[in-house]
Short mmCIF file of C-alpha atoms and ligand atoms in Angstrom, two decimals:
data_model
loop_
_atom_site.label_atom_id
_atom_site.label_comp_id
_atom_site.label_asym_id
_atom_site.label_seq_id
_atom_site.Cartn_x
_atom_site.Cartn_y
_atom_site.Cartn_z
CA LEU U 1 81.51 112.26 120.35
CA GLY U 2 80.67 110.41 123.54
CA ASP U 3 81.16 112.59 126.61
CA LEU U 4 82.06 115.52 124.41
CA ALA U 5 78.67 115.67 122.64
CA GLY U 6 76.78 118.82 123.50
CA THR U 7 79.95 120.74 124.13
CA PHE U 8 80.47 121.22 120.40
CA ASP U 9 79.10 123.91 118.13
CA VAL U 10 79.61 122.58 114.59
CA GLN U 11 78.94 124.94 111.69
CA VAL U 12 78.58 123.11 108.37
CA LEU U 13 79.17 125.28 105.28
CA ASP U 14 78.73 124.51 101.59
CA GLU U 15 81.54 126.83 100.62
CA CYS U 16 84.06 129.21 102.15
CA ALA U 17 87.51 130.56 101.34
CA SER U 18 89.18 128.95 104.34
CA THR U 19 87.76 127.34 107.46
CA ASN U 20 90.64 128.80 109.48
CA SER U 21 89.68 132.28 108.25
CA VAL U 22 86.02 131.78 109.16
CA LEU U 23 87.00 131.13 112.78
CA MET U 24 89.69 133.81 112.85
CA ASP U 25 87.46 136.53 111.38
CA ALA U 26 84.49 135.89 113.62
CA THR U 27 86.10 134.70 116.83
CA PRO U 28 83.20 132.79 118.37
CA ALA U 29 81.92 133.68 121.81
CA ASP U 30 83.84 132.18 124.73
CA ASP U 31 80.74 130.27 125.80
CA GLY U 32 82.40 127.10 126.98
CA ARG U 33 81.59 125.25 123.78
CA ILE U 34 84.11 123.96 121.27
CA HIS U 35 83.61 125.70 117.94
CA VAL U 36 84.13 123.82 114.70
CA VAL U 37 83.68 124.86 111.06
CA VAL U 38 83.48 122.13 108.42
CA VAL U 39 83.13 122.86 104.73
CA GLU U 40 82.37 120.99 101.53
CA ARG U 41 84.11 123.35 99.09
CA GLN U 42 87.10 125.34 100.34
CA THR U 43 88.14 127.80 97.66
CA ALA U 44 91.32 129.29 99.15
CA GLY U 45 92.70 126.71 101.59
CA ARG U 46 96.04 127.72 103.04
CA GLY U 47 99.17 125.86 103.97
CA ARG U 48 102.10 127.41 105.71
CA ARG U 49 103.92 130.40 104.22
CA GLY U 50 101.27 131.25 101.67
CA ARG U 51 101.12 127.76 100.20
CA GLN U 52 97.82 126.39 98.98
CA TRP U 53 95.89 123.49 100.43
CA GLN U 54 93.71 121.69 97.93
CA SER U 55 90.49 119.83 98.61
CA TRP U 56 87.65 118.36 96.61
CA PRO U 57 83.91 118.43 97.33
CA GLY U 58 83.00 114.95 98.49
CA GLY U 59 86.64 113.87 98.37
CA SER U 60 88.09 115.61 101.41
CA LEU U 61 87.36 116.28 105.04
CA THR U 62 88.12 119.95 105.62
CA PHE U 63 87.55 121.61 108.98
CA SER U 64 88.93 123.91 111.65
CA THR U 65 88.41 124.19 115.36
CA LEU U 66 89.18 126.92 117.86
CA TRP U 67 91.06 125.83 120.97
CA ARG U 68 91.27 128.18 123.93
CA PHE U 69 94.07 127.72 126.41
CA ALA U 70 95.01 129.28 129.71
CA PRO U 71 96.79 132.64 129.42
CA GLY U 72 100.53 132.19 129.79
CA ALA U 73 100.42 128.45 129.09
CA PRO U 74 103.51 127.43 127.11
CA VAL U 75 101.32 125.46 124.75
CA PRO U 76 101.43 126.89 121.24
CA ALA U 77 104.88 125.68 120.15
CA GLY U 78 104.03 122.01 119.83
CA LEU U 79 100.42 122.40 118.83
CA SER U 80 100.70 121.30 115.21
CA LEU U 81 102.55 118.17 116.36
CA VAL U 82 99.76 117.39 118.82
CA ALA U 83 97.14 117.91 116.10
CA GLY U 84 99.01 115.59 113.75
CA LEU U 85 99.18 112.93 116.44
CA ALA U 86 95.42 113.23 116.99
CA VAL U 87 94.72 112.69 113.29
CA VAL U 88 96.99 109.65 113.28
CA ARG U 89 95.36 108.16 116.37
CA ALA U 90 91.85 108.62 114.98
CA LEU U 91 92.86 106.94 111.71
CA GLU U 92 94.68 104.13 113.51
CA ILE U 93 91.48 103.38 115.42
CA LEU U 94 89.74 103.12 112.04
CA GLY U 95 92.31 100.51 111.00
CA VAL U 96 94.60 102.54 108.74
CA GLN U 97 98.15 101.18 108.83
CA GLY U 98 101.50 102.71 107.99
CA LEU U 99 100.64 106.19 109.32
CA GLN U 100 103.59 108.46 109.95
CA LEU U 101 104.19 112.03 111.08
CA LYS U 102 106.44 114.48 109.31
CA TRP U 103 107.67 117.37 111.42
CA PRO U 104 106.07 119.74 112.03
CA ASN U 105 102.63 119.39 110.49
CA ASP U 106 102.04 116.59 107.99
CA VAL U 107 100.42 113.18 108.20
CA LEU U 108 101.80 110.58 105.80
CA VAL U 109 101.06 106.99 104.91
CA HIS U 110 104.19 105.14 103.84
CA GLY U 111 105.82 108.46 102.89
CA HIS U 112 102.84 109.89 100.95
CA LYS U 113 101.01 112.94 102.25
CA LEU U 114 97.49 112.14 103.44
CA ALA U 115 96.61 115.13 105.58
CA GLY U 116 97.81 118.63 106.33
CA ILE U 117 97.48 120.81 109.40
CA LEU U 118 97.67 124.55 109.76
CA VAL U 119 97.76 126.09 113.23
CA GLU U 120 97.28 129.84 113.48
CA LEU U 121 97.38 131.68 116.79
CA LEU U 122 94.82 134.30 117.69
CA PRO U 123 96.46 136.89 119.88
CA GLY U 124 94.76 137.32 123.27
CA ARG U 125 92.96 140.59 122.38
CA GLY U 126 92.19 140.83 126.06
CA ARG U 127 90.47 137.46 126.03
CA THR U 128 91.58 133.91 126.53
CA PRO U 129 94.29 133.21 123.98
CA ALA U 130 93.28 130.74 121.32
CA ALA U 131 94.58 128.79 118.39
CA VAL U 132 92.75 127.89 115.21
CA VAL U 133 93.64 124.38 114.14
CA GLY U 134 92.81 123.58 110.52
CA ILE U 135 92.87 120.02 109.25
CA GLY U 136 92.48 118.67 105.73
CA ILE U 137 92.33 114.94 105.09
CA ASN U 138 92.31 113.43 101.59
CA LEU U 139 89.54 110.84 101.33
CA HIS U 140 89.28 110.28 97.63
CA LEU U 141 91.31 112.34 95.16
CA PRO U 142 89.90 112.78 91.65
CA ALA U 143 91.73 110.53 89.17
CA GLY U 144 94.84 112.12 87.71
CA THR U 145 95.14 114.74 90.47
CA ARG U 146 98.52 116.47 90.52
CA ILE U 147 99.50 118.72 93.37
CA PRO U 148 102.23 121.32 92.81
CA ASP U 149 105.45 120.67 94.77
CA GLN U 150 104.04 117.47 96.22
CA PRO U 151 104.75 114.38 94.13
CA ALA U 152 103.96 111.93 96.94
CA VAL U 153 100.28 112.28 97.76
CA THR U 154 97.77 109.70 98.91
CA ASP U 155 94.16 109.43 99.96
CA LEU U 156 92.35 107.30 102.52
CA GLY U 157 90.69 105.28 99.77
CA GLU U 158 94.06 103.71 98.98
CA HIS U 159 94.38 102.36 102.51
CA VAL U 160 90.95 101.19 103.65
CA ALA U 161 88.46 98.79 102.08
CA THR U 162 85.53 101.13 102.79
CA LEU U 163 85.85 104.86 103.26
CA PRO U 164 84.61 106.00 106.67
CA ASP U 165 81.54 108.19 106.82
CA ARG U 166 82.84 111.77 106.99
CA ASN U 167 80.70 112.68 110.01
CA ARG U 168 82.14 109.74 111.91
CA LEU U 169 85.66 110.60 110.83
CA LEU U 170 85.18 114.19 111.96
CA ALA U 171 83.85 113.01 115.32
CA ALA U 172 86.76 110.57 115.70
CA VAL U 173 89.39 113.24 114.97
CA LEU U 174 87.73 115.81 117.26
CA THR U 175 87.53 113.26 120.07
CA GLU U 176 91.26 112.47 119.81
CA LEU U 177 92.14 116.13 119.30
CA TYR U 178 90.45 117.33 122.47
CA ALA U 179 91.68 114.36 124.51
CA LEU U 180 95.25 115.20 123.47
CA PHE U 181 94.75 118.96 123.97
CA ASP U 182 93.72 118.20 127.56
CA THR U 183 96.88 116.18 128.11
CA TYR U 184 98.95 118.86 126.41
CA ALA U 185 97.47 121.66 128.52
CA ALA U 186 97.99 119.68 131.72
CA ALA U 187 101.39 118.13 131.13
CA GLY U 188 102.88 119.84 128.08
CA PHE U 189 104.49 118.25 125.06
CA PRO U 190 106.74 115.89 127.09
CA ALA U 191 103.64 113.78 127.80
CA LEU U 192 103.10 113.24 124.05
CA ARG U 193 106.66 113.30 122.78
CA GLY U 194 107.12 109.52 122.87
CA ALA U 195 103.91 108.87 120.95
CA TRP U 196 104.93 111.44 118.34
CA GLN U 197 108.43 109.98 117.97
CA GLN U 198 107.07 106.45 117.50
CA ARG U 199 105.45 107.67 114.28
CA ASN U 200 108.26 109.96 113.11
CA ALA U 201 108.61 109.28 109.38
CA PHE U 202 112.26 110.42 109.36
CA ALA U 203 113.59 108.91 112.59
CA ASP U 204 117.38 108.45 112.24
CA LEU U 205 117.25 109.31 108.54
CA PRO U 206 119.18 112.01 106.69
CA VAL U 207 117.11 115.16 106.21
CA ARG U 208 117.47 118.63 104.77
CA ILE U 209 115.96 121.69 106.42
CA THR U 210 115.25 124.58 104.10
CA GLY U 211 113.35 127.80 104.10
CA ASP U 212 114.81 130.49 106.34
CA GLY U 213 117.50 131.47 103.88
CA ASN U 214 119.80 128.71 105.09
CA GLU U 215 119.91 125.04 104.33
CA MET U 216 121.04 122.44 106.84
CA THR U 217 121.45 118.74 106.50
CA GLY U 218 121.81 116.17 109.23
CA ILE U 219 120.24 113.12 110.78
CA CYS U 220 116.76 113.50 112.21
CA ALA U 221 117.17 112.76 115.93
CA GLY U 222 113.52 113.24 116.87
CA VAL U 223 111.92 116.14 118.70
CA ASP U 224 112.63 117.70 122.07
CA ASP U 225 110.31 118.53 124.97
CA ASP U 226 109.12 121.69 123.19
CA GLY U 227 108.39 119.91 119.92
CA ALA U 228 111.48 121.40 118.25
CA LEU U 229 113.18 119.17 115.68
CA LEU U 230 116.57 117.78 116.70
CA LEU U 231 119.08 117.63 113.88
CA ARG U 232 122.33 115.75 114.42
CA THR U 233 125.18 117.33 112.44
CA ASP U 234 128.97 117.10 112.52
CA THR U 235 128.98 119.80 115.16
CA GLY U 236 126.41 118.22 117.49
CA LEU U 237 122.67 118.54 118.01
CA THR U 238 120.84 121.57 116.62
CA ARG U 239 117.30 122.52 117.64
CA ILE U 240 115.05 123.66 114.82
CA LEU U 241 111.99 125.56 115.92
CA THR U 242 108.72 125.26 114.06
CA GLY U 243 108.40 128.23 111.81
CA GLU U 244 109.61 129.20 108.45
CA VAL U 245 111.35 125.95 107.60
CA SER U 246 110.50 122.72 105.79
CA LEU U 247 111.91 119.25 106.17
CA ARG U 248 112.84 117.06 103.22
CA ALA U 249 114.55 113.71 102.78
CA ALA U 250 118.26 114.36 102.07
P1 ATP I 301 105.73 120.40 103.11
O1 ATP I 301 104.47 119.73 103.54
O2 ATP I 301 105.96 120.31 101.64
O3 ATP I 301 106.89 120.09 103.96
P2 ATP I 301 104.67 122.60 104.32
O4 ATP I 301 104.60 121.82 105.58
O5 ATP I 301 105.13 124.01 104.41
O6 ATP I 301 105.58 121.90 103.30
P3 ATP I 301 101.91 122.66 104.22
O7 ATP I 301 101.73 124.06 104.55
O8 ATP I 301 101.73 121.65 105.27
O9 ATP I 301 103.30 122.49 103.55
O10 ATP I 301 100.92 122.26 103.04
C1 ATP I 301 100.91 122.94 101.81
C2 ATP I 301 101.55 122.07 100.74
O11 ATP I 301 100.92 120.79 100.71
C3 ATP I 301 101.32 122.63 99.34
O12 ATP I 301 102.39 123.45 98.97
C4 ATP I 301 101.24 121.38 98.44
O13 ATP I 301 102.51 121.02 98.01
C5 ATP I 301 100.75 120.32 99.38
N1 ATP I 301 99.31 120.02 99.23
C6 ATP I 301 98.27 120.87 98.96
N2 ATP I 301 97.10 120.24 98.98
C7 ATP I 301 97.37 118.94 99.27
C8 ATP I 301 96.57 117.79 99.46
N3 ATP I 301 95.25 117.81 99.36
N4 ATP I 301 97.21 116.62 99.75
C9 ATP I 301 98.54 116.56 99.87
N5 ATP I 301 99.35 117.62 99.73
C10 ATP I 301 98.78 118.80 99.44
#
């Protein structure tokens, strides 16, 4: 972790329902350290909107960290995009090629889902507001694995000659994560927008947005300074805010 070593409190668990829940239920003391929970067996991993996140003992890296930000900072909106970018940068440093980002919260390799991110905000409760950022990375999926609703899945083993040691991978992702969080807190999403767009899996491609009772199709025109998706339709540009919607190829 380089300069960051010593500022981390890493809790390693054999099993838990959800690493996000561990941090949300027992909000760690605001002691200046960065709190991380990493687990071998996650029994009730969550995605967005009640979806499940699957992981395998020995075959996944599953962890969450609690990030505190200044009260009133306009940071939460783009947070899952920043977290995705951090995962991509850490994996790029390890030599993985073909990494892409899918708005708002997925990491893909050549169109196949490699990692998922779930950001959940902890309301201030009179303290510094915080977000729990959960990250799951597929390292080696058991043969024949099928994931509901997700035909295009991949693992790191398909893209590197030797799987990275999980401790090193965790350290690499945390290092990128907190470097990008610093930038984000200081300069907002505009400072990271270009880097995100460079890896946008759907840049200039037709997409379908579903999930809030409506369906919209258009051309993916990137993201704006808040991290909202820009959809080009016959009537112009529409901003789609992160929330109850999903993006699909059209
Ligand atoms: P989508 O990723 O389909 O656009 P979403 O962003 O709402 O939808 P997430 O909340 O990011 O989905 O992740 C949950 C979904 O990811 C699950 O519904 C399942 O389809 C898929 N999934 C679950 N576990 C894994 C895994 N280990 N690898 C890849 N995909 C997974």
